[in-house]
Tab-separated table of N, CA and C in Angstrom:
chain	number	residue	atom	x	y	z
A	1	MET	N	90.061	136.758	141.151
A	1	MET	CA	91.023	136.909	140.075
A	1	MET	C	90.681	136.469	138.725
A	2	ILE	N	90.836	137.352	137.769
A	2	ILE	CA	90.461	136.916	136.425
A	2	ILE	C	91.575	135.980	135.839
A	3	SER	N	91.116	134.889	135.312
A	3	SER	CA	92.090	134.002	134.707
A	3	SER	C	92.518	134.355	133.302
A	4	THR	N	93.514	133.539	132.911
A	4	THR	CA	93.931	133.917	131.456
A	4	THR	C	92.815	133.793	130.367
A	5	LYS	N	91.948	132.801	130.609
A	5	LYS	CA	90.845	132.756	129.694
A	5	LYS	C	90.027	134.000	129.726
A	6	GLY	N	89.768	134.530	130.731
A	6	GLY	CA	88.898	136.053	130.599
A	6	GLY	C	89.742	137.048	130.118
A	7	ARG	N	91.152	136.997	130.523
A	7	ARG	CA	92.044	138.086	129.931
A	7	ARG	C	92.369	138.029	128.488
A	8	TYR	N	92.384	136.820	128.027
A	8	TYR	CA	92.674	136.520	126.406
A	8	TYR	C	91.432	136.901	125.970
A	9	ALA	N	90.247	136.493	126.225
A	9	ALA	CA	89.084	136.819	125.640
A	9	ALA	C	88.852	138.273	125.457
A	10	LEU	N	89.194	139.145	126.329
A	10	LEU	CA	89.250	140.610	126.164
A	10	LEU	C	90.351	141.003	124.997
A	11	ARG	N	91.632	140.361	125.117
A	11	ARG	CA	92.535	140.736	124.064
A	11	ARG	C	91.980	140.248	122.660
A	12	VAL	N	91.244	139.222	122.605
A	12	VAL	CA	90.697	138.758	121.321
A	12	VAL	C	89.565	139.768	120.759
A	13	MET	N	88.899	140.161	121.670
A	13	MET	CA	87.822	141.083	121.407
A	13	MET	C	88.393	142.450	120.910
A	14	ILE	N	89.284	142.743	121.516
A	14	ILE	CA	90.147	144.033	121.248
A	14	ILE	C	90.825	144.042	119.870
A	15	ASP	N	91.311	142.889	119.648
A	15	ASP	CA	92.011	142.762	118.325
A	15	ASP	C	91.068	142.700	117.113
A	16	LEU	N	89.921	142.024	117.388
A	16	LEU	CA	88.848	141.840	116.411
A	16	LEU	C	88.341	143.216	116.251
A	17	ALA	N	88.059	144.125	117.203
A	17	ALA	CA	87.577	145.417	116.952
A	17	ALA	C	88.768	146.352	116.083
A	18	GLU	N	89.940	146.104	116.508
A	18	GLU	CA	90.995	147.047	115.765
A	18	GLU	C	91.140	146.624	114.354
A	19	ASN	N	90.692	145.287	114.009
A	19	ASN	CA	90.940	144.933	112.856
A	19	ASN	C	89.617	144.701	112.141
A	20	ALA	N	88.326	145.153	112.516
A	20	ALA	CA	87.188	144.907	112.013
A	20	ALA	C	86.802	145.290	110.524
A	21	GLU	N	87.736	146.435	110.119
A	21	GLU	CA	87.530	146.762	108.582
A	21	GLU	C	88.069	145.677	107.637
A	22	LYS	N	88.970	144.749	108.049
A	22	LYS	CA	89.714	143.909	107.376
A	22	LYS	C	88.433	142.728	107.014
A	23	GLY	N	87.447	142.664	107.616
A	23	GLY	CA	86.532	141.314	107.464
A	23	GLY	C	86.710	140.445	108.527
A	24	PRO	N	86.274	139.199	108.077
A	24	PRO	CA	86.647	138.156	109.300
A	24	PRO	C	88.270	137.938	109.473
A	25	ILE	N	88.648	137.772	110.621
A	25	ILE	CA	89.969	137.729	111.074
A	25	ILE	C	90.538	136.274	111.169
A	26	PRO	N	91.419	135.685	110.500
A	26	PRO	CA	91.870	134.381	110.870
A	26	PRO	C	92.291	134.290	112.257
A	27	LEU	N	92.066	133.338	112.956
A	27	LEU	CA	92.538	133.083	114.395
A	27	LEU	C	94.091	132.958	114.346
A	28	ARG	N	94.708	132.505	113.358
A	28	ARG	CA	96.086	132.442	113.457
A	28	ARG	C	96.750	133.835	113.317
A	29	ASP	N	96.003	134.798	112.884
A	29	ASP	CA	96.423	136.278	112.862
A	29	ASP	C	96.407	136.758	114.095
A	30	VAL	N	95.166	136.553	114.872
A	30	VAL	CA	94.866	137.007	116.214
A	30	VAL	C	96.105	136.430	117.193
A	31	ALA	N	96.251	135.263	117.082
A	31	ALA	CA	97.137	134.416	117.898
A	31	ALA	C	98.772	135.009	117.668
A	32	GLU	N	99.123	135.325	116.356
A	32	GLU	CA	100.367	135.841	116.084
A	32	GLU	C	100.326	137.257	116.787
A	33	ARG	N	99.503	138.071	116.510
A	33	ARG	CA	99.642	139.515	116.956
A	33	ARG	C	99.574	139.378	118.589
A	34	GLN	N	98.697	138.731	119.288
A	34	GLN	CA	98.698	138.699	120.566
A	34	GLN	C	99.758	137.765	121.281
A	35	GLY	N	100.464	137.032	120.495
A	35	GLY	CA	101.430	136.107	121.196
A	35	GLY	C	100.717	135.024	122.139
A	36	ILE	N	99.648	134.580	121.749
A	36	ILE	CA	98.882	133.543	122.488
A	36	ILE	C	98.635	132.203	121.588
A	37	SER	N	98.998	131.011	122.161
A	37	SER	CA	98.687	129.946	121.415
A	37	SER	C	97.545	129.778	120.747
A	38	LYS	N	97.480	129.526	119.351
A	38	LYS	CA	96.338	129.221	118.611
A	38	LYS	C	95.426	128.181	119.070
A	39	LYS	N	95.890	127.227	119.632
A	39	LYS	CA	95.366	125.888	120.293
A	39	LYS	C	94.434	126.475	121.480
A	40	TYR	N	95.039	127.280	122.384
A	40	TYR	CA	94.247	127.786	123.480
A	40	TYR	C	93.054	128.834	122.972
A	41	LEU	N	93.602	129.612	121.935
A	41	LEU	CA	92.697	130.610	121.510
A	41	LEU	C	91.410	129.818	120.876
A	42	GLU	N	91.545	128.813	120.165
A	42	GLU	CA	90.345	127.960	119.733
A	42	GLU	C	89.361	127.603	120.751
A	43	ILE	N	89.828	127.101	121.891
A	43	ILE	CA	88.932	126.972	123.029
A	43	ILE	C	88.112	128.076	123.410
A	44	ILE	N	88.924	129.104	123.640
A	44	ILE	CA	88.132	130.591	123.907
A	44	ILE	C	87.367	130.981	123.046
A	45	VAL	N	87.559	131.116	121.572
A	45	VAL	CA	86.724	131.624	120.754
A	45	VAL	C	85.389	130.927	120.625
A	46	LYS	N	85.614	129.345	120.671
A	46	LYS	CA	84.460	128.610	120.579
A	46	LYS	C	83.298	128.966	121.605
A	47	GLU	N	83.752	129.171	122.913
A	47	GLU	CA	82.909	129.752	123.992
A	47	GLU	C	82.266	131.073	123.553
A	48	MET	N	83.257	131.997	123.068
A	48	MET	CA	82.690	133.178	122.598
A	48	MET	C	81.648	133.260	121.534
A	49	VAL	N	81.898	132.315	120.528
A	49	VAL	CA	80.947	131.974	119.591
A	49	VAL	C	79.484	131.538	120.109
A	50	THR	N	79.728	130.517	120.876
A	50	THR	CA	78.472	129.946	121.613
A	50	THR	C	77.786	130.995	122.323
A	51	GLY	N	78.436	131.983	123.125
A	51	GLY	CA	77.813	132.999	124.008
A	51	GLY	C	77.268	134.243	123.174
A	52	GLY	N	77.480	134.141	121.736
A	52	GLY	CA	77.149	135.315	121.026
A	52	GLY	C	77.712	136.584	121.020
A	53	LEU	N	79.119	136.498	121.417
A	53	LEU	CA	79.969	137.673	121.373
A	53	LEU	C	80.631	137.792	120.041
A	54	ILE	N	80.823	136.678	119.468
A	54	ILE	CA	81.401	136.708	117.949
A	54	ILE	C	80.804	135.880	117.071
A	55	THR	N	81.194	135.945	115.849
A	55	THR	CA	80.802	135.031	114.758
A	55	THR	C	81.981	134.539	114.004
A	56	GLY	N	81.826	133.246	113.600
A	56	GLY	CA	82.985	132.534	112.976
A	56	GLY	C	82.484	132.121	111.495
A	57	THR	N	83.223	132.071	110.517
A	57	THR	CA	83.049	131.929	109.281
A	57	THR	C	84.213	130.863	108.824
A	58	SER	N	83.941	129.694	108.320
A	58	SER	CA	84.917	128.791	107.937
A	58	SER	C	85.265	128.923	106.424
A	59	GLY	N	86.364	128.137	106.002
A	59	GLY	CA	86.910	128.323	104.529
A	59	GLY	C	87.646	129.465	104.094
A	60	LYS	N	88.018	129.441	102.962
A	60	LYS	CA	88.809	130.583	102.455
A	60	LYS	C	88.198	131.865	102.722
A	61	GLY	N	89.074	132.772	103.331
A	61	GLY	CA	88.402	134.242	103.561
A	61	GLY	C	87.752	134.052	104.782
A	62	GLY	N	87.726	132.937	105.625
A	62	GLY	CA	86.892	132.925	106.851
A	62	GLY	C	87.832	133.582	108.048
A	63	GLY	N	87.163	133.457	109.205
A	63	GLY	CA	87.763	134.064	110.306
A	63	GLY	C	86.663	134.416	111.362
A	64	TYR	N	87.014	135.276	112.294
A	64	TYR	CA	86.069	135.835	113.371
A	64	TYR	C	85.751	137.276	113.191
A	65	ARG	N	84.672	137.527	113.758
A	65	ARG	CA	84.440	139.236	113.684
A	65	ARG	C	83.321	139.343	114.867
A	66	LEU	N	83.391	140.526	115.320
A	66	LEU	CA	82.401	141.024	116.300
A	66	LEU	C	80.954	141.120	115.709
A	67	CYS	N	79.996	140.647	116.650
A	67	CYS	CA	78.431	140.601	116.229
A	67	CYS	C	78.053	142.003	116.352
A	68	ARG	N	78.669	142.742	117.280
A	68	ARG	CA	78.008	144.094	117.334
A	68	ARG	C	79.292	145.265	117.370
A	69	ALA	N	78.912	146.410	117.335
A	69	ALA	CA	80.065	147.540	117.371
A	69	ALA	C	80.627	147.386	118.875
A	70	ALA	N	82.010	147.896	118.829
A	70	ALA	CA	82.753	147.798	120.095
A	70	ALA	C	81.966	148.365	121.310
A	71	GLU	N	81.469	149.521	120.971
A	71	GLU	CA	80.826	150.275	122.031
A	71	GLU	C	79.501	149.554	122.728
A	72	GLU	N	78.927	148.575	122.003
A	72	GLU	CA	77.890	147.993	122.539
A	72	GLU	C	78.378	146.662	123.345
A	73	TYR	N	79.411	146.212	123.564
A	73	TYR	CA	80.060	145.261	124.555
A	73	TYR	C	80.496	145.737	125.814
A	74	THR	N	80.055	145.276	126.941
A	74	THR	CA	80.648	145.749	128.050
A	74	THR	C	81.742	144.801	128.515
A	75	VAL	N	82.716	145.153	129.201
A	75	VAL	CA	83.829	144.456	129.859
A	75	VAL	C	83.129	143.210	130.808
A	76	GLY	N	82.214	143.695	131.505
A	76	GLY	CA	81.278	142.609	132.435
A	76	GLY	C	80.795	141.543	131.704
A	77	GLU	N	80.247	141.823	130.555
A	77	GLU	CA	79.490	140.618	129.824
A	77	GLU	C	80.728	139.724	129.435
A	78	ILE	N	81.618	140.219	128.700
A	78	ILE	CA	82.706	139.227	128.175
A	78	ILE	C	83.470	138.593	129.381
A	79	ILE	N	83.705	139.159	130.407
A	79	ILE	CA	84.381	138.422	131.509
A	79	ILE	C	83.237	137.490	132.331
A	80	GLU	N	82.143	137.780	132.424
A	80	GLU	CA	81.022	136.819	132.886
A	80	GLU	C	80.977	135.633	131.963
A	81	LEU	N	80.982	135.896	130.781
A	81	LEU	CA	80.769	134.775	129.837
A	81	LEU	C	81.943	133.756	129.985
A	82	MET	N	83.111	134.168	130.179
A	82	MET	CA	84.295	133.444	130.255
A	82	MET	C	84.566	132.880	131.664
A	83	GLU	N	84.293	133.622	132.770
A	83	GLU	CA	84.718	133.390	134.155
A	83	GLU	C	83.586	132.895	134.919
A	84	GLY	N	82.314	133.212	134.504
A	84	GLY	CA	81.090	132.875	135.406
A	84	GLY	C	80.851	134.192	136.146
A	85	THR	N	80.157	134.069	137.254
A	85	THR	CA	79.660	135.269	138.014
A	85	THR	C	80.851	135.960	138.689
A	86	LEU	N	80.747	137.302	138.743
A	86	LEU	CA	81.674	138.120	139.281
A	86	LEU	C	81.468	138.481	141.003
A	87	ALA	N	80.367	137.785	141.322
A	87	ALA	CA	80.097	137.812	142.792
A	87	ALA	C	81.139	137.148	143.571
A	88	PRO	N	81.605	137.817	144.581
A	88	PRO	CA	82.696	137.487	145.420
A	88	PRO	C	82.275	136.262	146.381
A	89	VAL	N	81.230	135.860	146.632
A	89	VAL	CA	80.708	135.035	147.518
A	89	VAL	C	79.516	134.192	147.190
A	90	ALA	N	79.600	132.910	147.501
A	90	ALA	CA	78.474	132.098	147.048
A	90	ALA	C	77.119	132.463	147.376
A	91	CYS	N	76.746	133.069	148.524
A	91	CYS	CA	75.377	133.297	148.720
A	91	CYS	C	74.865	134.486	147.932
A	92	LEU	N	75.831	135.339	147.152
A	92	LEU	CA	75.471	136.230	146.119
A	92	LEU	C	75.585	135.789	144.794
A	93	SER	N	76.110	134.721	144.533
A	93	SER	CA	76.188	134.308	142.993
A	93	SER	C	75.186	133.372	142.583
A	94	ASP	N	74.668	132.737	143.605
A	94	ASP	CA	73.375	131.877	143.482
A	94	ASP	C	72.434	132.100	144.264
A	95	PRO	N	71.201	132.641	143.772
A	95	PRO	CA	70.107	132.926	144.650
A	95	PRO	C	69.403	131.668	145.448
A	96	ASP	N	69.761	130.637	144.982
A	96	ASP	CA	69.200	129.178	145.616
A	96	ASP	C	70.228	128.925	146.676
A	97	TYR	N	71.348	129.485	146.926
A	97	TYR	CA	72.287	129.089	147.756
A	97	TYR	C	71.658	129.105	149.166
A	98	ASP	N	71.655	128.306	150.037
A	98	ASP	CA	70.905	128.063	151.192
A	98	ASP	C	72.199	128.262	152.424
A	99	CYS	N	72.375	129.460	152.740
A	99	CYS	CA	73.356	129.696	153.885
A	99	CYS	C	72.619	129.689	155.211
A	100	PRO	N	73.036	128.951	156.211
A	100	PRO	CA	72.420	129.058	157.392
A	100	PRO	C	72.676	130.320	158.129
A	101	ARG	N	73.583	130.943	157.775
A	101	ARG	CA	74.024	132.239	158.443
A	101	ARG	C	73.564	133.547	157.880
A	102	ARG	N	72.782	133.270	156.875
A	102	ARG	CA	72.461	134.637	155.854
A	102	ARG	C	71.658	135.550	156.776
A	103	ASP	N	70.643	135.207	157.398
A	103	ASP	CA	69.940	136.333	158.122
A	103	ASP	C	70.665	136.938	159.189
A	104	GLY	N	71.562	136.414	159.932
A	104	GLY	CA	72.549	137.093	160.893
A	104	GLY	C	73.958	137.376	160.526
A	105	CYS	N	74.116	137.173	159.076
A	105	CYS	CA	75.564	137.543	158.812
A	105	CYS	C	76.029	138.900	158.820
A	106	LYS	N	76.883	139.241	159.500
A	106	LYS	CA	77.471	140.559	159.650
A	106	LYS	C	78.436	141.083	158.398
A	107	THR	N	78.729	140.161	157.645
A	107	THR	CA	79.522	140.344	156.581
A	107	THR	C	78.879	140.588	155.160
A	108	LEU	N	77.558	140.091	155.095
A	108	LEU	CA	76.804	140.012	153.906
A	108	LEU	C	76.668	141.522	153.297
A	109	PRO	N	76.334	142.619	154.264
A	109	PRO	CA	76.257	143.802	153.522
A	109	PRO	C	77.636	144.288	152.834
A	110	MET	N	78.784	143.916	153.470
A	110	MET	CA	80.020	144.446	152.856
A	110	MET	C	80.081	143.681	151.428
A	111	TRP	N	79.804	142.184	151.537
A	111	TRP	CA	79.992	141.502	150.211
A	111	TRP	C	79.104	142.028	149.219
A	112	THR	N	77.842	142.455	149.530
A	112	THR	CA	76.921	142.966	148.891
A	112	THR	C	77.497	144.341	148.101
A	113	GLU	N	77.929	145.180	148.907
A	113	GLU	CA	78.491	146.564	148.441
A	113	GLU	C	79.593	146.226	147.368
A	114	TYR	N	80.455	145.203	147.744
A	114	TYR	CA	81.657	144.910	146.975
A	114	TYR	C	81.229	144.283	145.620
A	115	ALA	N	80.254	143.463	145.606
A	115	ALA	CA	79.722	142.970	144.430
A	115	ALA	C	79.161	144.034	143.362
A	116	HIS	N	78.407	145.008	144.091
A	116	HIS	CA	77.927	146.150	143.346
A	116	HIS	C	79.046	146.892	142.750
A	117	MET	N	80.081	147.204	143.535
A	117	MET	CA	81.285	147.860	142.883
A	117	MET	C	81.806	147.209	141.728
A	118	ILE	N	82.139	145.804	141.890
A	118	ILE	CA	82.830	145.046	140.871
A	118	ILE	C	81.886	145.186	139.613
A	119	HIS	N	80.534	144.752	139.879
A	119	HIS	CA	79.624	144.920	138.755
A	119	HIS	C	79.591	146.260	137.928
A	120	ASP	N	79.369	147.313	138.817
A	120	ASP	CA	79.286	148.765	138.239
A	120	ASP	C	80.672	148.984	137.584
A	121	PHE	N	81.824	148.613	138.015
A	121	PHE	CA	82.933	148.885	137.343
A	121	PHE	C	83.032	148.363	135.990
A	122	PHE	N	83.059	146.817	135.943
A	122	PHE	CA	83.167	146.149	134.853
A	122	PHE	C	82.096	146.302	133.815
A	123	TYR	N	80.919	146.602	134.186
A	123	TYR	CA	79.724	146.770	133.156
A	123	TYR	C	79.723	148.277	132.772
A	124	GLY	N	80.455	149.151	133.505
A	124	GLY	CA	80.484	150.477	133.102
A	124	GLY	C	81.638	150.786	132.045
A	125	LYS	N	82.411	149.801	131.754
A	125	LYS	CA	83.406	149.892	130.673
A	125	LYS	C	83.016	149.155	129.456
A	126	THR	N	83.297	149.837	128.262
A	126	THR	CA	82.960	149.115	127.115
A	126	THR	C	84.295	148.675	126.430
A	127	LEU	N	84.063	147.723	125.312
A	127	LEU	CA	85.175	147.376	124.533
A	127	LEU	C	85.997	148.523	123.765
A	128	SER	N	85.070	149.469	123.450
A	128	SER	CA	85.470	150.809	122.729
A	128	SER	C	86.142	151.585	123.934
A	129	ASP	N	85.867	151.535	125.258
A	129	ASP	CA	86.853	152.268	126.114
A	129	ASP	C	88.139	151.774	126.214
A	130	LEU	N	88.257	150.238	126.161
A	130	LEU	CA	89.387	149.604	126.226
A	130	LEU	C	90.457	149.992	125.052
A	131	LEU	N	89.707	150.115	123.723
A	131	LEU	CA	90.500	150.551	122.559
A	131	LEU	C	91.124	151.817	122.497
A	132	ASN	N	90.293	152.680	123.468
A	132	ASN	CA	90.972	154.207	123.433
A	132	ASN	C	91.755	154.488	124.675
A	133	THR	N	91.963	153.451	125.460
A	133	THR	CA	92.894	153.654	126.462
A	133	THR	C	94.193	153.373	126.544
A	134	PRO	N	95.102	154.422	126.633
A	134	PRO	CA	96.596	154.122	126.519
A	134	PRO	C	97.063	153.216	127.535
A	135	PRO	N	97.927	152.439	127.184
A	135	PRO	CA	98.323	151.513	128.376
A	135	PRO	C	99.194	152.305	129.740
A	136	ILE	N	99.046	151.594	130.750
A	136	ILE	CA	99.510	152.284	132.030
A	136	ILE	C	100.593	151.265	132.601
A	137	GLN	N	101.430	151.946	133.281
A	137	GLN	CA	102.240	151.108	134.030
A	137	GLN	C	101.503	150.188	135.183
A	138	THR	N	101.865	148.857	135.269
A	138	THR	CA	101.231	147.833	136.190
A	138	THR	C	101.844	148.029	137.342
A	139	TRP	N	100.996	147.703	138.350
A	139	TRP	CA	101.435	147.598	139.828
A	139	TRP	C	100.756	146.414	140.352
A	140	VAL	N	101.297	146.054	141.634
A	140	VAL	CA	100.746	144.939	142.198
A	140	VAL	C	100.327	145.580	143.617
A	141	ILE	N	99.258	144.898	144.091
A	141	ILE	CA	98.536	145.249	145.278
A	141	ILE	C	99.231	144.656	146.372
């Protein structure tokens, strides 16, 4: 499950992309538009700056902006920066993980296939795709 940190990071990125022509965007503006606590966003954007997704400028006229064009960001890179690996099981997320059952594991092929599906799905979508997708009705599995 993707946490609020990952979901909010995507919302910040979308907001910055939608308002890119305005120059650096103050965090308070993003927080207001997105209905997210500015304090919480400060934590998120700090990680995003450190991870190279966005840049920040302080002082009058300062704010945040994307480092690249929206079509150059994948949803997967944003989520993995904020959440860590997308791998569903430890033996696939860490190559040094020593599972005693690895050689005879009957479920590993399934987890591997699932991991590829997740990776391909999120890395196959760009920030630009999200900008151009109309909202749909949500549903619960």
